[in-house]
GROMACS .gro file of C-alpha atoms in nm:
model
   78
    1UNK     CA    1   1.180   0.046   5.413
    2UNK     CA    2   0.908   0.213   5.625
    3UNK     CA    3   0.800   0.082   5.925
    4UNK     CA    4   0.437   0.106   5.852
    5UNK     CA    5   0.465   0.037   5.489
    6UNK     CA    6   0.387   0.305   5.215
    7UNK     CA    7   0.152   0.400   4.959
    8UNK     CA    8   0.260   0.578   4.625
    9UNK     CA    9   0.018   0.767   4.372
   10UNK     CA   10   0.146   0.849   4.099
   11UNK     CA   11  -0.009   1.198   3.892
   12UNK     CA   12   0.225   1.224   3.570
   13UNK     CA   13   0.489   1.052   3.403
   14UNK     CA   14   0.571   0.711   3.408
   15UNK     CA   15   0.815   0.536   3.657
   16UNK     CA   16   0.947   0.213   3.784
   17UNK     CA   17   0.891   0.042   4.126
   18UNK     CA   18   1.131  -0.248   4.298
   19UNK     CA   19   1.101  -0.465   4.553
   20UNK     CA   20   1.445  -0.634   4.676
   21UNK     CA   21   1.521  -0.949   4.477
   22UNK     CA   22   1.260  -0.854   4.224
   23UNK     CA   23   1.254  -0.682   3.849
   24UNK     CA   24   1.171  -0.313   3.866
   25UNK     CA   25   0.763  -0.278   3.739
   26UNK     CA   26   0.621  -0.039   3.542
   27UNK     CA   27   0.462   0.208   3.716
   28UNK     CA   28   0.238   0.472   3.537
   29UNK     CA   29  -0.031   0.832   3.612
   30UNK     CA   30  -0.277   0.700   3.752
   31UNK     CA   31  -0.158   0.392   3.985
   32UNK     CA   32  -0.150   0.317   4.356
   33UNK     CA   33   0.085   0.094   4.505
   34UNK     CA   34   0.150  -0.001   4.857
   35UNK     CA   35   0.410  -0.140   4.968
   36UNK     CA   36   0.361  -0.351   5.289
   37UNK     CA   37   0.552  -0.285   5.597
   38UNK     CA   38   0.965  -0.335   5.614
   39UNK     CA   39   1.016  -0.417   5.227
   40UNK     CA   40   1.332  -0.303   5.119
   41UNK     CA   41   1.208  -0.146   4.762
   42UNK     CA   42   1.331   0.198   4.532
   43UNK     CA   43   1.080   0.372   4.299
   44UNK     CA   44   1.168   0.623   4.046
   45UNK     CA   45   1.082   0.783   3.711
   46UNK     CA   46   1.165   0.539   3.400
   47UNK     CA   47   1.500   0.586   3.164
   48UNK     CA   48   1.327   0.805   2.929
   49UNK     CA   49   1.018   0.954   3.152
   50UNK     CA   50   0.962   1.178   3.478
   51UNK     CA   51   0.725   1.069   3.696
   52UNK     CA   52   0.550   1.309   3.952
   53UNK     CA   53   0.433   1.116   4.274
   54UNK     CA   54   0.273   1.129   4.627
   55UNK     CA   55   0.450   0.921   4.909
   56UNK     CA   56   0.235   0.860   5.216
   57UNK     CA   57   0.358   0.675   5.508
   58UNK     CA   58   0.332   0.664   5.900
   59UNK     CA   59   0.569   0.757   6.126
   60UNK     CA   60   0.604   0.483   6.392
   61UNK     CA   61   0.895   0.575   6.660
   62UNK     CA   62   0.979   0.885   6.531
   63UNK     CA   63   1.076   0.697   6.216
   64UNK     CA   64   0.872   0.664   5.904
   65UNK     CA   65   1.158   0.560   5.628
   66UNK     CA   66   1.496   0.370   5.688
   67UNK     CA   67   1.707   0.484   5.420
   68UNK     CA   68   1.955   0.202   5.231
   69UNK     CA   69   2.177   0.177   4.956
   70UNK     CA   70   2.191   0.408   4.650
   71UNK     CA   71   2.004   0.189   4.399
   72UNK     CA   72   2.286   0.107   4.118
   73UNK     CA   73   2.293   0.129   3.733
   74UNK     CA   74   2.273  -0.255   3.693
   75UNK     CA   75   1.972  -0.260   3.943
   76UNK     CA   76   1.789   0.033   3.766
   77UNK     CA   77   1.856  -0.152   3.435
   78UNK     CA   78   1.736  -0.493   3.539
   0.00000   0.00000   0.00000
């Protein structure tokens, strides 16, 4: 989660994006997400793809991400 939210760009490759209690989303070069404020959410590169990507977020309280759990196989793959 980030305090502020974040916004990802991604440049090459083609990825997936998650928000908790959702199905992973394509993601592709190209696209802009943001992801609002406190949403627990992963984003990675796809199966079969790399994905190349700029993360921007805010630091609020000397804090700009609050790392979780490692995302699992079964989450990846749903």
């Amino acid at each position: 989660t980030h305090p502020l939210g974040q916004t990802l760009h991604v440049t090459q490759g083609a990825g997936l994006i998650c928000l908790r209690g959702e199905h992973p989303k394509p993601i592709t070069a190209g696209d802009t997400v943001w992801i609002p404020p406190g949403i627990e959410h992963w984003h990675g590169a796809g199966p079969d793809t790399h994905m190349t990507h700029i993360a921007m977020q805010e630091v609020q309280d000397g804090s700009a991400a609050t790392w979780l759990e490692h995302v699992t196989d079964a989450d990846y793959s749903a």
